[in-house]
Structure formats: C-alpha cells, structure tokens
Short mmCIF file of N, CA, C and O in Angstrom, two decimals:
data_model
loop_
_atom_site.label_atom_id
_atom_site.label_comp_id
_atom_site.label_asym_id
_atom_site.label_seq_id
_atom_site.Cartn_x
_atom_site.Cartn_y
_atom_site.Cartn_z
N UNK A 1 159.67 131.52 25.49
CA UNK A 1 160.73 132.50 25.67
C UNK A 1 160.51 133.26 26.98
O UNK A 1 159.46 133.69 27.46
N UNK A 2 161.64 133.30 27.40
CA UNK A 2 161.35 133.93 29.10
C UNK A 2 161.81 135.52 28.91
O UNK A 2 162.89 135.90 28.45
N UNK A 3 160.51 136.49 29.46
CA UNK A 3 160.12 137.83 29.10
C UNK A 3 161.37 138.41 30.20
O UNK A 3 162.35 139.07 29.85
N UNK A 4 161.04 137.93 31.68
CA UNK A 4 161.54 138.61 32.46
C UNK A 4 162.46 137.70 33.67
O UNK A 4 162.71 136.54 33.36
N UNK A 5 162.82 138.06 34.65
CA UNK A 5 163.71 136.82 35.54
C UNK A 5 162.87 136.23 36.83
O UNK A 5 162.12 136.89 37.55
N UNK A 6 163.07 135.36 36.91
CA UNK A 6 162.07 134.79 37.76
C UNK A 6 162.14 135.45 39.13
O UNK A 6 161.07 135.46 39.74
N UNK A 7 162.92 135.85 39.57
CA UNK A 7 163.51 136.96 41.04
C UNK A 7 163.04 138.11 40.76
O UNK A 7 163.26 138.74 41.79
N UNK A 8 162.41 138.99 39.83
CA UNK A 8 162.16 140.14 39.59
C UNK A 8 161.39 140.23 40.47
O UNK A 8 161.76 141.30 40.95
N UNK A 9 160.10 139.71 41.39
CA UNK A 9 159.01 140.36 42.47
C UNK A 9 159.98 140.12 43.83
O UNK A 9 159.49 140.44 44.92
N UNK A 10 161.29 139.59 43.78
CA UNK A 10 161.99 139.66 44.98
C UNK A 10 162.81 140.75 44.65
O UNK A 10 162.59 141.67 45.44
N UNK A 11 163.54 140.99 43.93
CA UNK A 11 164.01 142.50 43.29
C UNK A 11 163.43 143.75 43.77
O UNK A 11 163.82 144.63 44.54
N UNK A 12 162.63 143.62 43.25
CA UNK A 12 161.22 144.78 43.22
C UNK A 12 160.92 145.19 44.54
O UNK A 12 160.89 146.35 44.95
N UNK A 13 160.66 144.00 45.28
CA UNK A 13 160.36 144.45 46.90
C UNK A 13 161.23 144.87 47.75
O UNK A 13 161.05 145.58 48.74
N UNK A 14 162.85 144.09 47.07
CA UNK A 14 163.86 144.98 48.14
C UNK A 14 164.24 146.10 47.71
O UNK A 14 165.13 146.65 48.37
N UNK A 15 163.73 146.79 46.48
CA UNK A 15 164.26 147.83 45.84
C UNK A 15 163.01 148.99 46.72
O UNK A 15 163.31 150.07 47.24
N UNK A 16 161.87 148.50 46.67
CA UNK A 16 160.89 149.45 47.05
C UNK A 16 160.95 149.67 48.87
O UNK A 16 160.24 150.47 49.48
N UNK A 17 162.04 148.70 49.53
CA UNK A 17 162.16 149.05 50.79
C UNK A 17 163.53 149.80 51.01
O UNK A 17 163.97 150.35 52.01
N UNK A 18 163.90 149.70 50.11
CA UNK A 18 165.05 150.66 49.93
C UNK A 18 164.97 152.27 49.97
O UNK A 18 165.30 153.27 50.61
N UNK A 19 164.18 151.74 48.67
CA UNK A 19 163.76 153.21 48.53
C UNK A 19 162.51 153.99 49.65
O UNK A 19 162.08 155.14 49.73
N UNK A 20 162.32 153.20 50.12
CA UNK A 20 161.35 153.67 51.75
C UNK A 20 162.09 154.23 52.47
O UNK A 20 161.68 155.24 53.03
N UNK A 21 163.41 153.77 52.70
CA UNK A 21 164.41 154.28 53.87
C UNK A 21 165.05 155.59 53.83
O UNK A 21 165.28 156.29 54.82
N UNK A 22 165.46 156.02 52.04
CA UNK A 22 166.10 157.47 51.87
C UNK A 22 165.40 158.40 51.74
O UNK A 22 164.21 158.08 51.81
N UNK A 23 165.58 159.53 51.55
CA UNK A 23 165.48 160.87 51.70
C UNK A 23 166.11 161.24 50.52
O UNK A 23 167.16 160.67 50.21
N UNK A 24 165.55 162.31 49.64
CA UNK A 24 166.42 163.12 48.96
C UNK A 24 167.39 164.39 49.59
O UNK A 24 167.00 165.15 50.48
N UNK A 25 168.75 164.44 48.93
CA UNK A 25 169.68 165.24 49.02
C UNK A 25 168.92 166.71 48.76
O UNK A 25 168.22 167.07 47.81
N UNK A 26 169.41 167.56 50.26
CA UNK A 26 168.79 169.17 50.21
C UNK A 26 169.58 169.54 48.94
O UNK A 26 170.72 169.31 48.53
N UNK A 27 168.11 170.46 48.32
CA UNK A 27 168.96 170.89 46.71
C UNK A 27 169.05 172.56 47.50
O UNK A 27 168.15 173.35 47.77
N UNK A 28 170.58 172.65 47.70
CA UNK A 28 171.53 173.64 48.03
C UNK A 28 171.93 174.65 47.31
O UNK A 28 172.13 175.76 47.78
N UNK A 29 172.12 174.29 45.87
CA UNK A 29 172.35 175.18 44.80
C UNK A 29 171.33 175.22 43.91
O UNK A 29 170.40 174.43 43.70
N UNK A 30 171.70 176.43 43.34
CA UNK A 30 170.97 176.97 42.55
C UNK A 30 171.93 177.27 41.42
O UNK A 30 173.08 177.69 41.60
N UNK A 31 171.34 177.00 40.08
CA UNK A 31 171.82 177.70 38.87
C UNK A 31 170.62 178.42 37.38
O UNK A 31 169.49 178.08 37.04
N UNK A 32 171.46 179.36 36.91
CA UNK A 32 170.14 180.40 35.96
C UNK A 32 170.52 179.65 34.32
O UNK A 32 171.64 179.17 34.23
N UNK A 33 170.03 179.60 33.66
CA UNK A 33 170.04 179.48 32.29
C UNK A 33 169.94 180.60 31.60
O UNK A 33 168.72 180.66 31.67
N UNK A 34 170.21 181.49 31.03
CA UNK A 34 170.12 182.98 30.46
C UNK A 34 168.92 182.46 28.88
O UNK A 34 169.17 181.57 28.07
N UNK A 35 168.19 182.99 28.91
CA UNK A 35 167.59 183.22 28.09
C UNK A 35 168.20 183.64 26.58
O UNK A 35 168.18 184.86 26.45
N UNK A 36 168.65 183.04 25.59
CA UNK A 36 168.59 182.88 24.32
C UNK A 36 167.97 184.58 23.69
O UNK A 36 168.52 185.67 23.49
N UNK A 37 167.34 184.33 23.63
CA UNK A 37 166.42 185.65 23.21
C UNK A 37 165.64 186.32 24.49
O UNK A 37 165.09 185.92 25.51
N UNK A 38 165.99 187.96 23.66
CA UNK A 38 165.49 188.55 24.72
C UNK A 38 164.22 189.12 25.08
O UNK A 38 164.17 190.10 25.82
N UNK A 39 163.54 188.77 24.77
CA UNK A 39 161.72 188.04 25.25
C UNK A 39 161.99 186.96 26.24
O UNK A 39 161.43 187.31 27.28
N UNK A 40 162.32 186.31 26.33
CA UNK A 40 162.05 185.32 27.11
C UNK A 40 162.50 185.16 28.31
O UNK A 40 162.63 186.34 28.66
N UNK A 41 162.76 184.66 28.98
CA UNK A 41 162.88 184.88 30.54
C UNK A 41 163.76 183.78 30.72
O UNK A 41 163.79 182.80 29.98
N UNK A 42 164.69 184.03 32.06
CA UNK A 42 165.89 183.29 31.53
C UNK A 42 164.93 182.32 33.48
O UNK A 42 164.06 182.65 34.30
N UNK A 43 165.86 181.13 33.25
CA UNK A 43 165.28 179.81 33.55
C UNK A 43 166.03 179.65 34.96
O UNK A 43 167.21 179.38 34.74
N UNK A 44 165.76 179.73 36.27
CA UNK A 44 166.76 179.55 37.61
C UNK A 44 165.77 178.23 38.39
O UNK A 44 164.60 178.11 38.77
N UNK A 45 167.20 177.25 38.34
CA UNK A 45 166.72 175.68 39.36
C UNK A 45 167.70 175.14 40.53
O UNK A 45 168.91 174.91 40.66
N UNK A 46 166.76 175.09 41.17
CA UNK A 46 167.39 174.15 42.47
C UNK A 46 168.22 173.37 42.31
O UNK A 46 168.07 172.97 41.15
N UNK A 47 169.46 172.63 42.99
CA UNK A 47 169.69 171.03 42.65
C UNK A 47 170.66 170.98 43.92
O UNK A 47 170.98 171.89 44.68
N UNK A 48 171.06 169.57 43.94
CA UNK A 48 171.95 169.18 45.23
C UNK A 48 173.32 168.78 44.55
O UNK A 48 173.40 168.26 43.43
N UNK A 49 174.01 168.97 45.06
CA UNK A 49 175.65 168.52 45.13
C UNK A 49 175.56 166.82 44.40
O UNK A 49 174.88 165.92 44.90
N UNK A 50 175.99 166.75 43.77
CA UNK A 50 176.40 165.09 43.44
C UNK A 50 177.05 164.30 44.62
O UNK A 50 176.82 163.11 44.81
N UNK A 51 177.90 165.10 45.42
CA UNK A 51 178.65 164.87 46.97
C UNK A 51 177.98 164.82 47.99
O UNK A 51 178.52 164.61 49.07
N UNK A 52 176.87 164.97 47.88
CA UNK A 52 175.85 164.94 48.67
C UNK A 52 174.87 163.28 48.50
O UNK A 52 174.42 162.71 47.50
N UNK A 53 174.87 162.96 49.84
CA UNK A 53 174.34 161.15 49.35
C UNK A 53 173.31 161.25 50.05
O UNK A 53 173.18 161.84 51.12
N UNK A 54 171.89 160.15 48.93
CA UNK A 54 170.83 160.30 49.69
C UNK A 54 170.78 159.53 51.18
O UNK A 54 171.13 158.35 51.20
N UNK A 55 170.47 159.98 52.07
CA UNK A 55 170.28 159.44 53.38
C UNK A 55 169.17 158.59 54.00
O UNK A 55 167.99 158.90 53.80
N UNK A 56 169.58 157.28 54.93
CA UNK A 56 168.23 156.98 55.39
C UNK A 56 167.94 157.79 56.59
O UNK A 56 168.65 158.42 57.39
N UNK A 57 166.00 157.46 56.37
CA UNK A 57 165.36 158.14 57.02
C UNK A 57 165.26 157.64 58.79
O UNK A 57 164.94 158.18 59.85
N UNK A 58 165.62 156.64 58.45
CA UNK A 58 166.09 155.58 60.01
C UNK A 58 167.04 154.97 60.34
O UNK A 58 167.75 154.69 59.38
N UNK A 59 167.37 154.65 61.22
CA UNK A 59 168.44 153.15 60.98
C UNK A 59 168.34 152.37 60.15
O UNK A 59 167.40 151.71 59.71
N UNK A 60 169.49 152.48 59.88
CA UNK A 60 169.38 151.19 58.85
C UNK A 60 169.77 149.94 59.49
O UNK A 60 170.56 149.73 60.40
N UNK A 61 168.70 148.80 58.50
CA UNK A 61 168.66 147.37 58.66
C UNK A 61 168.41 146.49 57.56
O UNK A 61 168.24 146.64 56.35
N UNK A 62 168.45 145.72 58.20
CA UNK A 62 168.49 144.89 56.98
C UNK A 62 167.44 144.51 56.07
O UNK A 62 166.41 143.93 56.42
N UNK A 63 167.71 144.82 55.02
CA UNK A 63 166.20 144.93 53.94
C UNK A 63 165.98 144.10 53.27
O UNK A 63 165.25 144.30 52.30
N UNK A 64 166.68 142.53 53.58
CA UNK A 64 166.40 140.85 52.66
C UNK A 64 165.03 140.92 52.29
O UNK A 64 164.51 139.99 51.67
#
C-alpha cells in the first residue's frame, strides 16, 4: 500500500524554496480581547491585514 506520493521530496523542495523567498506581512493592527472577568487582564495582539500579501525577499525566479 502506497503511504505517500512518489513526488513528495520534489514537492517538499520547491515548497521549502518558496518559502525561502517570502517575508511575512507587517502586523499593522492591533486588536484587545476584554477580559471576561474582572481579575484578569484583558488580552491585546498584533496581526496583518489579510490584504496584505506575503512578499518576496528578492526577485523572483524560477523555483523548478
């Protein structure tokens, strides 16, 4: 029985040069979670725009 696809270590390598090339999206906003109870401390996080696309870090080329 075949576990996995025979292209998966060619997969894998163009996925990991892929992912060499971007950058994460500047997290721009900020939002608070209010705390539930009032002991506890209410919760504020970073995040980026969904409209915001990760970028490469170079030119891009071709990553066969």
């Amino acid at each position: 029985m075949q576990r996995s696809s025979e292209t998966i270590g060619a997969i894998a390598g163009a996925l990991a040069k892929a992912q060499a090339e971007l950058t994460n999206p500047e997290k721009s906003l900020t939002a608070t979670i209010r705390a539930s109870n009032p002991r506890d401390h209410d919760q504020t996080f970073r995040y980026a725009a969904l409209s915001q696309p990760f970028r490469p870090r170079r030119s891009t080329r071709r990553l066969g």
